[in-house]
mmCIF file of C-alpha atoms in Angstrom:
data_model
loop_
_atom_site.group_PDB
_atom_site.id
_atom_site.type_symbol
_atom_site.label_atom_id
_atom_site.label_comp_id
_atom_site.label_asym_id
_atom_site.label_seq_id
_atom_site.Cartn_x
_atom_site.Cartn_y
_atom_site.Cartn_z
ATOM 1 C CA MET R 1395 15.037 -3.765 -3.915
ATOM 2 C CA GLY R 1396 13.470 -0.885 -1.953
ATOM 3 C CA LEU R 1397 10.015 -2.416 -2.386
ATOM 4 C CA VAL R 1398 11.218 -5.667 -0.758
ATOM 5 C CA TYR R 1399 12.812 -3.802 2.165
ATOM 6 C CA PHE R 1400 9.873 -1.498 2.833
ATOM 7 C CA GLY R 1401 7.236 -4.143 2.071
ATOM 8 C CA ARG R 1402 8.791 -6.915 4.108
ATOM 9 C CA ASP R 1403 5.947 -6.936 6.632
ATOM 10 C CA ARG R 1404 3.525 -7.540 3.846
ATOM 11 C CA LEU R 1405 5.809 -10.200 2.334
ATOM 12 C CA ARG R 1406 6.090 -11.875 5.673
ATOM 13 C CA LEU R 1407 2.103 -11.895 5.944
ATOM 14 C CA LEU R 1408 1.876 -13.197 2.404
ATOM 15 C CA GLY R 1409 4.439 -15.875 3.319
ATOM 16 C CA ASN R 1410 2.626 -16.944 6.362
ATOM 17 C CA PHE R 1411 -0.777 -17.017 4.631
ATOM 18 C CA THR R 1412 0.711 -19.132 1.835
ATOM 19 C CA ASN R 1413 2.381 -21.519 4.223
ATOM 20 C CA ARG R 1414 -0.744 -21.975 6.288
ATOM 21 C CA THR R 1415 -2.885 -22.417 3.107
ATOM 22 C CA PHE R 1416 -0.499 -24.904 1.668
ATOM 23 C CA LEU R 1417 -0.242 -27.016 4.859
ATOM 24 C CA THR R 1418 -4.087 -27.382 4.977
ATOM 25 C CA LEU R 1419 -4.212 -28.916 1.589
ATOM 26 C CA SER R 1420 -4.371 -32.653 1.196
ATOM 27 C CA ASP R 1421 -1.188 -34.540 0.324
ATOM 28 C CA PRO R 1422 -2.362 -35.397 -3.229
ATOM 29 C CA ALA R 1423 -3.322 -31.720 -3.744
ATOM 30 C CA LYS R 1424 0.160 -30.592 -2.624
ATOM 31 C CA VAL R 1425 1.862 -33.119 -5.026
ATOM 32 C CA PHE R 1426 -0.398 -31.913 -7.892
ATOM 33 C CA LEU R 1427 0.618 -28.310 -7.322
ATOM 34 C CA PHE R 1428 4.294 -29.279 -7.312
ATOM 35 C CA ILE R 1429 4.043 -31.156 -10.527
ATOM 36 C CA LEU R 1430 1.904 -28.377 -12.090
ATOM 37 C CA VAL R 1431 4.370 -25.711 -11.233
ATOM 38 C CA THR R 1432 7.458 -27.646 -12.253
ATOM 39 C CA ASP R 1433 5.910 -28.680 -15.513
ATOM 40 C CA ILE R 1434 4.822 -25.120 -16.336
ATOM 41 C CA PHE R 1435 8.206 -23.503 -15.602
ATOM 42 C CA VAL R 1436 10.700 -26.271 -16.175
ATOM 43 C CA GLY R 1437 8.913 -28.905 -18.203
ATOM 44 C CA PHE R 1438 10.082 -30.146 -21.583
ATOM 45 C CA HIS R 1439 7.468 -28.028 -23.233
ATOM 46 C CA SER R 1440 8.492 -24.855 -21.603
ATOM 47 C CA ALA R 1441 11.344 -23.673 -23.874
ATOM 48 C CA GLU R 1442 8.991 -21.919 -26.208
ATOM 49 C CA GLY R 1443 7.138 -20.419 -23.280
ATOM 50 C CA TRP R 1444 10.359 -18.904 -21.768
ATOM 51 C CA GLU R 1445 11.260 -17.633 -25.283
ATOM 52 C CA VAL R 1446 7.884 -15.820 -25.635
ATOM 53 C CA ILE R 1447 8.121 -14.315 -22.025
ATOM 54 C CA LEU R 1448 11.713 -13.157 -22.660
ATOM 55 C CA GLU R 1449 10.885 -11.686 -26.011
ATOM 56 C CA GLY R 1450 7.911 -9.852 -24.435
ATOM 57 C CA VAL R 1451 10.205 -8.460 -21.706
ATOM 58 C CA PHE R 1452 12.821 -7.267 -24.137
ATOM 59 C CA HIS R 1453 10.038 -5.693 -26.356
ATOM 60 C CA HIS R 1454 8.398 -4.103 -23.305
ATOM 61 C CA PHE R 1455 11.502 -2.412 -22.147
ATOM 62 C CA GLY R 1456 12.702 -1.469 -25.687
ATOM 63 C CA LEU R 1457 15.736 -3.686 -25.529
ATOM 64 C CA PRO R 1458 17.135 -5.434 -28.606
ATOM 65 C CA GLU R 1459 16.328 -9.177 -28.551
ATOM 66 C CA SER R 1460 19.363 -11.322 -28.087
ATOM 67 C CA LYS R 1461 18.937 -14.986 -29.188
ATOM 68 C CA VAL R 1462 22.276 -15.902 -27.489
ATOM 69 C CA PHE R 1463 20.968 -14.492 -24.129
ATOM 70 C CA ILE R 1464 17.607 -16.101 -24.563
ATOM 71 C CA ASN R 1465 19.031 -19.543 -25.366
ATOM 72 C CA GLY R 1466 21.548 -19.323 -22.533
ATOM 73 C CA PHE R 1467 18.826 -18.234 -20.142
ATOM 74 C CA ILE R 1468 16.595 -21.139 -21.266
ATOM 75 C CA ALA R 1469 19.423 -23.643 -20.962
ATOM 76 C CA THR R 1470 20.281 -22.595 -17.348
ATOM 77 C CA VAL R 1471 17.540 -20.794 -15.370
ATOM 78 C CA PRO R 1472 14.861 -23.550 -15.692
ATOM 79 C CA VAL R 1473 17.387 -26.201 -14.615
ATOM 80 C CA PHE R 1474 18.334 -24.011 -11.556
ATOM 81 C CA ILE R 1475 14.643 -23.578 -10.766
ATOM 82 C CA ASP R 1476 13.977 -27.217 -11.002
ATOM 83 C CA SER R 1477 16.930 -28.046 -8.670
ATOM 84 C CA CYS R 1478 15.704 -25.492 -6.084
ATOM 85 C CA ILE R 1479 12.086 -26.892 -6.198
ATOM 86 C CA LYS R 1480 13.282 -30.436 -5.824
ATOM 87 C CA PHE R 1481 15.603 -29.534 -2.997
ATOM 88 C CA TRP R 1482 12.772 -27.663 -1.296
ATOM 89 C CA ILE R 1483 10.530 -30.636 -1.748
ATOM 90 C CA PHE R 1484 12.875 -33.084 -0.232
ATOM 91 C CA SER R 1485 14.027 -30.889 2.592
ATOM 92 C CA TYR R 1486 10.731 -29.145 3.531
ATOM 93 C CA LEU R 1487 8.077 -31.560 2.418
ATOM 94 C CA THR R 1488 9.645 -34.712 3.895
ATOM 95 C CA ARG R 1489 9.757 -32.877 7.343
ATOM 96 C CA TYR R 1490 6.095 -31.579 7.248
ATOM 97 C CA SER R 1491 4.413 -34.072 5.010
ATOM 98 C CA PRO R 1492 6.174 -37.446 4.464
ATOM 99 C CA SER R 1493 3.254 -39.014 2.747
ATOM 100 C CA ALA R 1494 3.125 -36.222 0.144
ATOM 101 C CA SER R 1495 6.859 -36.688 -0.484
ATOM 102 C CA ALA R 1496 6.266 -40.368 -1.077
ATOM 103 C CA ILE R 1497 3.453 -39.625 -3.419
ATOM 104 C CA TYR R 1498 5.579 -37.154 -5.317
ATOM 105 C CA GLU R 1499 8.337 -39.738 -5.702
ATOM 106 C CA ARG R 1500 5.855 -42.347 -7.027
ATOM 107 C CA MET R 1501 4.303 -39.978 -9.388
ATOM 108 C CA ASN R 1502 7.469 -38.583 -10.736
ATOM 109 C CA THR R 1503 9.139 -41.932 -11.654
#
């Protein structure tokens, strides 16, 4: 938490750079990035990926693996992430790039 507090200027610069870079992309490129990110982290094929990542984190920190925790995490966190991304897409993207939002809706149906 301290890193976030003391590095907030750097985080702000990174956010501004990311925002400017994202806004300069073409609409199809924006939609491609959205679909890529959501499929990697919350796609149907990602349960095994999450399991590997969580088992690696447990192993790295010397914690015992808990299948109950891992399954609960996989059942809830990707759904939450997907909901946040979709909310962000429809609140932010429709304001700044309506055509990208329309492309996303057409590609995701």
